[in-house]
Coordinates of C-alpha atoms and ligand atoms in Angstrom, one line a residue:
M209 CA 0.2 -0.2 -0.1
S210 CA 1.1 3.4 -0.6
G211 CA -0.3 6.4 1.6
G212 CA -1.2 9.8 1.2
R213 CA -4.5 9.7 -0.9
T214 CA -7.4 11.6 0.3
L215 CA -10.3 9.2 0.3
D216 CA -13.3 10.0 -1.5
G217 CA -16.3 8.0 -2.9
E218 CA -19.0 5.4 -2.1
V219 CA -18.9 1.7 -0.4
V220 CA -21.5 -0.6 -0.3
V221 CA -21.8 -2.3 3.5
S222 CA -21.6 -6.1 3.4
G223 CA -23.7 -8.5 5.5
A224 CA -22.5 -8.7 9.0
K225 CA -20.1 -11.7 9.7
N226 CA -21.1 -11.6 13.4
A227 CA -24.9 -11.8 12.5
A228 CA -24.3 -14.5 9.4
L229 CA -22.7 -16.9 12.1
P230 CA -25.0 -17.6 14.6
M231 CA -27.7 -17.6 11.9
L232 CA -26.1 -20.1 10.1
A233 CA -25.5 -22.1 13.1
A234 CA -29.5 -21.7 13.8
S235 CA -30.0 -23.8 10.7
I236 CA -29.2 -26.8 12.8
L237 CA -32.6 -26.3 14.7
S238 CA -34.8 -27.2 12.0
A239 CA -35.3 -30.0 9.4
E240 CA -36.6 -27.3 6.9
P241 CA -34.3 -25.2 4.9
L242 CA -33.2 -21.8 6.3
R243 CA -32.5 -19.2 3.7
L244 CA -30.3 -16.4 4.3
G245 CA -29.8 -13.2 2.1
N246 CA -27.0 -10.8 2.2
L247 CA -24.9 -13.4 3.3
P248 CA -20.9 -12.3 3.1
D249 CA -18.4 -13.8 0.9
L250 CA -15.9 -14.3 3.9
R251 CA -13.7 -16.9 5.3
D252 CA -15.6 -17.5 8.4
V253 CA -18.6 -17.9 6.5
H254 CA -17.3 -20.8 4.3
T255 CA -15.7 -22.2 7.3
M256 CA -19.0 -22.4 9.0
L257 CA -21.0 -23.8 5.7
S258 CA -18.0 -26.5 5.8
L259 CA -19.0 -27.4 9.5
L260 CA -22.5 -27.2 8.7
R261 CA -22.0 -30.1 5.6
I262 CA -19.6 -32.3 8.2
L263 CA -22.7 -32.5 10.5
G264 CA -25.0 -33.3 7.6
A265 CA -26.4 -30.2 6.4
V266 CA -27.4 -29.6 2.8
V267 CA -26.3 -26.3 1.4
D268 CA -27.1 -24.9 -1.8
G269 CA -26.0 -21.2 -2.6
A270 CA -28.8 -20.1 -4.9
A271 CA -26.7 -17.3 -5.9
P272 CA -23.6 -15.0 -4.6
G273 CA -24.3 -13.7 -1.5
S274 CA -27.2 -16.2 -0.4
A275 CA -27.3 -19.5 0.8
S276 CA -30.0 -22.2 1.8
V277 CA -29.1 -24.8 4.8
R278 CA -31.2 -27.6 5.3
L279 CA -30.3 -30.5 8.3
A280 CA -32.7 -33.1 7.6
E281 CA -30.2 -36.0 8.6
P282 CA -27.3 -35.4 11.0
K283 CA -24.4 -37.2 9.8
S284 CA -22.3 -36.0 12.8
F285 CA -22.3 -34.3 16.0
S286 CA -19.0 -33.2 16.4
A287 CA -17.0 -30.0 15.3
P288 CA -13.5 -31.1 14.8
Y289 CA -10.4 -29.2 16.1
D290 CA -8.7 -28.8 12.5
L291 CA -11.9 -26.6 11.8
V292 CA -12.5 -25.0 15.4
R293 CA -9.1 -24.1 15.5
T294 CA -9.6 -21.8 12.7
M295 CA -12.7 -20.1 13.7
R296 CA -13.6 -20.1 17.6
A297 CA -17.5 -18.9 16.5
S298 CA -17.7 -22.7 15.7
I299 CA -18.7 -22.9 19.2
L300 CA -22.0 -21.3 18.1
V301 CA -23.0 -25.2 17.3
L302 CA -22.8 -26.4 20.7
G303 CA -26.2 -25.0 21.8
P304 CA -28.4 -26.0 18.6
L305 CA -26.7 -29.5 18.3
L306 CA -27.6 -30.2 22.0
G307 CA -30.9 -28.3 21.9
R308 CA -32.5 -30.4 18.9
F309 CA -30.3 -33.7 19.3
G310 CA -28.9 -33.7 22.8
R311 CA -25.6 -34.5 21.8
A312 CA -22.6 -32.2 20.9
D313 CA -18.7 -33.0 20.5
V314 CA -17.5 -29.5 19.8
S315 CA -13.5 -28.9 20.3
L316 CA -12.3 -26.4 23.0
P317 CA -11.4 -23.3 20.8
G318 CA -8.1 -22.2 21.6
G319 CA -7.1 -18.8 22.7
C320 CA -6.2 -16.2 20.3
A321 CA -4.4 -13.2 19.8
I322 CA -7.0 -11.0 21.5
G323 CA -7.3 -13.2 24.6
A324 CA -7.8 -16.5 26.4
R325 CA -11.5 -16.3 25.5
P326 CA -13.1 -18.9 27.8
I327 CA -16.4 -20.5 27.4
D328 CA -16.9 -21.3 31.0
M329 CA -20.2 -19.1 30.7
H330 CA -21.4 -21.2 27.9
V331 CA -20.8 -24.5 29.7
N332 CA -22.1 -23.4 32.9
A333 CA -25.5 -22.2 31.5
L334 CA -26.1 -25.6 29.6
R335 CA -25.3 -27.4 32.5
S336 CA -28.0 -25.5 34.5
M337 CA -30.5 -26.8 31.6
G338 CA -29.8 -30.1 32.5
A339 CA -27.0 -31.2 30.5
E340 CA -24.0 -33.3 31.1
V341 CA -20.9 -31.5 29.9
E342 CA -17.4 -33.1 30.1
M343 CA -14.1 -31.7 28.9
R344 CA -12.4 -34.8 27.3
G345 CA -9.4 -34.9 24.8
G346 CA -9.6 -31.0 24.2
Y347 CA -13.2 -31.4 23.3
I348 CA -16.4 -30.2 25.2
S349 CA -18.7 -33.1 25.0
A350 CA -22.4 -32.5 25.8
R351 CA -25.2 -34.7 26.1
S352 CA -28.9 -34.4 27.4
N353 CA -32.1 -36.1 27.2
G354 CA -34.1 -33.2 26.7
L355 CA -33.1 -29.8 28.3
R356 CA -35.2 -28.0 30.5
G357 CA -35.4 -24.2 31.1
A358 CA -33.8 -22.5 33.7
R359 CA -33.0 -19.1 35.0
I360 CA -29.6 -18.1 33.7
D361 CA -27.3 -15.2 35.4
L362 CA -24.7 -14.3 33.3
P363 CA -21.4 -12.8 35.0
L364 CA -20.5 -10.9 31.8
P365 CA -22.7 -9.9 28.9
T366 CA -21.1 -12.5 26.7
V367 CA -22.5 -12.2 23.0
T368 CA -21.9 -15.9 21.7
G369 CA -22.8 -17.2 25.0
T370 CA -26.0 -15.5 24.9
E371 CA -26.6 -16.8 21.4
N372 CA -25.5 -20.4 22.5
I373 CA -27.9 -20.3 25.5
M374 CA -30.9 -18.7 23.3
M375 CA -30.5 -21.4 20.7
A376 CA -30.2 -24.2 23.3
A377 CA -33.6 -22.8 25.1
V378 CA -35.7 -22.8 21.9
L379 CA -36.8 -26.5 22.0
A380 CA -36.1 -26.8 25.8
D381 CA -39.0 -28.0 27.9
G382 CA -40.2 -25.0 29.8
D383 CA -39.0 -21.4 30.1
T384 CA -35.4 -19.8 29.9
V385 CA -34.7 -16.3 31.3
I386 CA -31.3 -15.0 30.7
E387 CA -30.0 -12.0 32.9
N388 CA -27.2 -10.0 31.9
A389 CA -27.5 -11.0 28.4
A390 CA -25.6 -9.3 25.6
R391 CA -27.6 -6.6 23.9
E392 CA -25.8 -6.4 20.6
P393 CA -28.0 -5.8 17.3
E394 CA -26.6 -9.2 16.1
V395 CA -28.3 -10.7 19.0
R396 CA -31.7 -9.3 18.5
D397 CA -31.5 -10.2 14.8
L398 CA -30.6 -13.9 15.7
A399 CA -33.5 -13.9 18.1
D400 CA -36.1 -12.3 15.3
C401 CA -34.5 -15.3 12.7
L402 CA -35.6 -18.1 15.4
N403 CA -38.6 -16.7 16.1
A404 CA -39.5 -16.6 12.5
M405 CA -38.7 -20.2 12.5
G406 CA -41.5 -20.7 15.0
A407 CA -39.4 -20.0 18.3
R408 CA -40.8 -17.9 21.3
I409 CA -38.2 -15.3 22.2
S410 CA -38.8 -11.9 23.9
G411 CA -36.7 -9.2 25.3
A412 CA -33.6 -10.0 22.9
G413 CA -31.8 -6.6 22.7
E414 CA -32.4 -6.3 26.3
S415 CA -30.7 -7.4 29.5
R416 CA -33.3 -9.9 30.0
I417 CA -34.2 -12.4 27.5
R418 CA -37.2 -14.8 27.9
I419 CA -37.5 -17.9 25.9
S420 CA -40.2 -20.4 26.0
G421 CA -39.6 -23.8 24.7
V422 CA -41.7 -24.9 21.7
G423 CA -42.0 -28.7 20.1
Q424 CA -40.2 -27.8 16.6
L425 CA -38.8 -25.2 14.3
R426 CA -39.6 -24.8 10.6
G427 CA -37.6 -23.1 8.0
A428 CA -37.6 -19.6 7.3
E429 CA -35.9 -17.0 4.8
R430 CA -33.8 -14.2 6.6
E431 CA -31.7 -11.4 5.4
I432 CA -28.4 -10.7 7.1
L433 CA -27.8 -7.1 8.7
P434 CA -25.4 -4.8 7.4
D435 CA -21.9 -5.1 9.3
R436 CA -21.6 -2.3 11.5
I437 CA -17.8 -2.9 12.0
E438 CA -16.9 -3.1 8.4
A439 CA -19.0 0.3 7.9
G440 CA -17.2 1.7 11.1
T441 CA -13.8 0.8 9.5
Y442 CA -14.6 2.8 6.3
L443 CA -15.7 5.9 8.1
V444 CA -12.8 6.0 10.1
A445 CA -10.7 5.7 6.8
G446 CA -12.7 8.6 5.6
A447 CA -11.8 10.7 8.7
M448 CA -7.9 9.8 8.7
T449 CA -7.7 10.7 4.9
G450 CA -9.6 14.2 5.5
G451 CA -11.6 12.8 2.8
R452 CA -15.4 11.8 2.2
V453 CA -16.9 8.4 2.3
A454 CA -20.5 7.4 1.5
L455 CA -21.7 4.0 2.9
R456 CA -24.8 2.2 1.3
F457 CA -26.7 -0.7 3.0
R458 CA -29.9 -2.6 3.4
G459 CA -31.5 -3.1 6.5
E460 CA -30.3 -1.4 9.8
L461 CA -26.8 0.0 10.5
A462 CA -26.6 0.3 14.1
L463 CA -23.2 2.2 14.5
G464 CA -23.9 3.2 18.1
E465 CA -21.4 5.5 19.9
V466 CA -18.9 5.2 16.5
L467 CA -20.9 8.0 15.1
A468 CA -20.2 10.3 18.0
A469 CA -16.8 9.5 18.4
L470 CA -16.2 10.5 14.6
R471 CA -18.0 13.7 15.2
N472 CA -15.9 14.3 18.4
A473 CA -12.9 13.9 16.0
G474 CA -14.3 16.6 13.8
A475 CA -16.2 15.0 11.0
D476 CA -19.4 16.1 9.6
V477 CA -21.5 12.9 9.4
R478 CA -25.3 12.7 7.8
R479 CA -27.2 9.7 7.8
G480 CA -30.7 8.8 6.4
E481 CA -32.5 5.8 5.0
G482 CA -29.9 3.5 3.7
F483 CA -27.0 5.5 3.9
V484 CA -24.6 7.4 6.2
E485 CA -21.9 10.1 4.6
L486 CA -19.0 11.2 6.5
D487 CA -17.4 14.5 5.4
M488 CA -13.8 15.5 6.9
G489 CA -13.4 18.3 4.5
G490 CA -9.9 18.1 4.5
R491 CA -9.3 18.5 8.2
R492 CA -6.8 16.6 10.5
P493 CA -8.9 14.7 13.0
R494 CA -8.8 15.8 16.7
S495 CA -7.9 13.0 19.4
V496 CA -10.7 11.1 20.8
N497 CA -10.8 9.4 24.1
V498 CA -12.3 5.8 23.8
A499 CA -13.3 3.1 26.4
T500 CA -14.7 0.2 25.1
A501 CA -17.7 -1.6 26.6
P502 CA -20.3 -4.0 25.7
W503 CA -23.4 -2.9 23.5
P504 CA -24.5 -0.1 23.4
G505 CA -21.1 0.9 24.8
F506 CA -18.3 1.8 22.5
P507 CA -17.6 -1.7 20.3
T508 CA -14.2 -3.3 21.4
D509 CA -14.0 -4.4 17.3
M510 CA -13.7 -0.8 16.8
Q511 CA -11.0 0.1 19.4
A512 CA -8.0 -0.8 17.1
Q513 CA -9.4 1.4 14.2
F514 CA -9.7 4.2 16.4
T515 CA -6.1 3.4 18.1
A516 CA -5.0 4.1 14.3
L517 CA -7.1 7.7 13.9
N518 CA -5.6 8.7 17.1
A519 CA -2.0 7.9 16.0
I520 CA -2.4 10.8 13.8
A521 CA -4.8 13.3 15.3
S522 CA -4.0 16.3 16.7
G523 CA -3.6 16.0 20.6
H524 CA -3.6 13.2 23.0
A525 CA -6.0 10.6 23.6
L526 CA -6.4 7.4 26.1
V527 CA -7.8 4.4 24.5
R528 CA -9.3 2.0 27.3
E529 CA -9.9 -1.9 26.4
N530 CA -12.6 -3.1 28.8
V531 CA -13.7 -6.0 27.1
F532 CA -10.6 -8.3 26.3
E533 CA -7.6 -8.6 28.4
Q534 CA -5.2 -8.0 25.5
R535 CA -6.2 -6.5 22.4
F536 CA -3.3 -4.2 21.8
M537 CA -1.5 -6.3 19.5
H538 CA -1.7 -3.9 16.9
V539 CA 0.2 -1.3 18.8
A540 CA 3.7 -2.5 18.4
E541 CA 3.0 -2.7 14.9
L542 CA 1.8 0.8 14.5
R543 CA 4.7 2.3 16.6
R544 CA 7.0 0.6 13.5
L545 CA 4.7 2.9 11.4
G546 CA 6.0 6.0 13.6
A547 CA 2.9 6.1 16.2
D548 CA 3.8 7.6 19.4
I549 CA 1.9 5.3 21.8
E550 CA 2.4 4.4 25.4
P551 CA 1.0 1.1 26.9
L552 CA -0.5 1.6 30.5
G553 CA -1.9 -1.9 31.0
R554 CA -5.5 -1.9 30.2
E555 CA -5.3 1.3 28.3
V556 CA -2.7 3.3 25.9
L557 CA -1.9 6.8 25.7
I558 CA -1.5 8.1 22.1
R559 CA 0.1 11.2 21.1
G560 CA -1.1 12.1 17.6
V561 CA 1.8 12.7 15.1
R562 CA 1.6 14.4 11.9
R563 CA 3.2 11.9 9.7
L564 CA 3.5 7.9 9.8
Q565 CA 6.5 6.3 7.7
G566 CA 5.6 3.4 5.7
A567 CA 7.2 0.0 6.8
P568 CA 6.7 -3.7 6.4
V569 CA 4.3 -4.9 9.5
M570 CA 2.3 -8.2 10.4
A571 CA -1.3 -8.6 11.0
T572 CA -1.9 -10.4 14.2
D573 CA -5.8 -10.7 14.3
L574 CA -8.6 -9.5 12.3
R575 CA -9.4 -5.8 13.6
A576 CA -5.7 -5.4 14.3
S577 CA -4.9 -6.0 10.6
A578 CA -7.7 -3.4 9.7
S579 CA -5.9 -1.0 11.9
L580 CA -2.8 -1.4 10.1
V581 CA -4.4 -0.9 6.6
L582 CA -6.1 2.5 7.9
A583 CA -2.6 3.7 9.2
A584 CA -1.0 2.6 6.0
L585 CA -3.7 4.8 4.0
V586 CA -1.8 8.0 5.7
A587 CA 1.8 6.5 6.2
E588 CA 4.4 8.4 3.6
G589 CA 5.7 5.8 1.4
E590 CA 4.9 2.1 1.1
T591 CA 3.6 -0.3 3.7
V592 CA 3.4 -3.9 3.4
I593 CA 1.1 -5.9 5.5
H594 CA 1.8 -9.6 5.9
R595 CA -0.6 -12.3 7.0
V596 CA -3.7 -10.5 5.5
Y597 CA -5.4 -13.8 5.7
H598 CA -6.9 -12.4 8.9
M599 CA -8.5 -9.6 7.0
D600 CA -10.1 -11.9 4.8
R601 CA -12.1 -13.3 7.7
G602 CA -14.2 -10.1 8.3
Y603 CA -13.9 -8.1 5.5
E604 CA -15.2 -8.7 1.9
R605 CA -13.3 -7.6 -1.0
I606 CA -11.4 -5.1 1.0
E607 CA -8.6 -4.1 -1.8
D608 CA -11.9 -3.5 -4.3
K609 CA -13.6 -1.6 -1.8
F610 CA -10.5 0.8 -0.5
S611 CA -9.3 1.1 -4.6
G612 CA -12.9 2.1 -5.2
L613 CA -12.5 5.1 -2.3
G614 CA -9.2 6.1 -4.3
A615 CA -6.6 4.4 -1.8
E616 CA -3.2 2.5 -3.6
I617 CA -3.5 -0.7 -2.1
R618 CA -2.9 -4.3 -4.0
R619 CA -2.3 -8.1 -2.6
V620 CA 0.9 -8.8 -3.2
Ligands
LIG737 C1 -18.2 -11.6 20.1 O1 -17.3 -12.6 20.6 C2 -17.6 -11.5 18.8 N1 -17.6 -12.5 17.7 C3 -16.6 -10.8 18.9 O2 -15.9 -10.4 17.5 C4 -16.5 -9.4 19.6 O3 -15.1 -9.0 19.6 C5 -16.9 -10.0 21.2 O4 -18.0 -10.8 21.0 C6 -17.6 -8.7 21.9 O5 -18.1 -7.7 21.3 C7 -18.7 -13.1 17.1 O6 -19.9 -12.8 17.6 C8 -18.7 -14.5 16.2 P1 -17.7 -12.4 24.6 P2 -17.3 -13.5 22.0 O7 -18.3 -13.8 24.7 O8 -19.0 -13.7 22.1 C9 -15.3 -13.2 28.5 C10 -14.6 -9.9 15.4 O9 -13.6 -9.3 15.3 N2 -15.9 -14.7 28.4 O10 -18.8 -11.3 24.6 O11 -16.3 -14.7 21.8 C11 -14.4 -13.1 27.1 O12 -13.1 -13.6 27.5 C12 -14.6 -10.8 16.8 O13 -15.4 -10.2 14.8 C13 -15.6 -15.3 29.6 O14 -14.9 -14.9 30.5 O15 -17.0 -12.3 23.1 C14 -14.1 -11.5 27.0 O16 -13.4 -11.1 27.9 C15 -13.5 -10.8 17.9 N3 -16.3 -16.8 29.5 C16 -15.7 -11.3 27.4 O17 -16.3 -12.2 28.1 C17 -17.3 -17.0 28.8 O18 -17.9 -18.3 28.8 C18 -16.7 -10.9 26.4 O19 -16.5 -11.8 25.3 C19 -17.5 -16.0 27.4 C20 -16.9 -14.8 27.6

């Protein structure tokens, strides 16, 4: 990549990875097909489709960007290690497999670059619904003769934990109440999908979710939400380069505190039905303090992007990561580009510099790699980013979309 261009153009926002993955897992709950539209062409989506095929699902992608998944006859109840280690979100098949078939063997997802990422809350919740869950040979082995509804108090509002519990509870005997549930838009979207399949879920999107078990679920047809993290990433790119970025999308795009942070950085942001437009008018961004939190707080998945913005902003900023214990892997790489960032434990102090210098850097995780692309857009000279496969997990056609905005970016 070569930096220095002012971005100006339009981007179509793809379907959200973190909405698509749980909804694909939800297809396990019915013998009838679940048809999903606006499905993003991402590595993680293909990984989840491969996993569903291993379990016995028949997948036919009617057209690019859509898929119909049907699990009539299970072939296996096991999510193998060599697949789970490439995608932690495979854990999302645990709840639906247990809920519909009473058995699941899911490889323990390893940690990843951003932390240990335990799944104790998933396991404890399923146990309280009557499942026998053991750790055996690196696998989570769960059995049940029929889950029963329970009241579940989550110590932390875990996103995939809430999703797993919801999917385990829809066919359980009786009512389940989840307290301190995750409130992310993707959680509400999953509940809407399950209700379209015949489930009875209320309160999704709030801290208390109630699920009344039903006998069985039917098929449904759904559109995937637009990806609010992809969208936020392109808006930050517009702000960092002093340019103008217009987003186009279908469905509801919940940007939450990201819009406020962009406006605090000095961007003009307009939004309407199906569009959001950021115009920086050639200005350098102002430093913006950020503290991540579960929704509706500032999303942790946007922290690395705002760390990059603050690296070239006018002033000083504190960026605090409250959700994951070590989500600052991008800091060392940004410093190689000349950023002035001082690690202070759970937060970093960033002193904005006028110019970054291009250099070879290494991507470590999905959102860290996005922050390196953002920094490379404004760094003088050439930046080569290694291990961009991290990027392909969550950003569809990233070089096409950035090229379309005027960036000099190519895959080597
Ligand atoms: C989801 O991960 C997202 N992934 C992540 O996006 C996102 O960063 C995260 O939520 C937070 O918003 C998907 O939706 C597929 P958590 P998840 O369980 O569910 C601790 C991306 O870039 N915890 O809400 O794994 C955990 O360690 C990815 O797209 C436990 O201690 O996150 C973390 O500190 C990265 N025990 C905190 O809770 C548990 O049993 C929040 O994790 C579960 C979680």
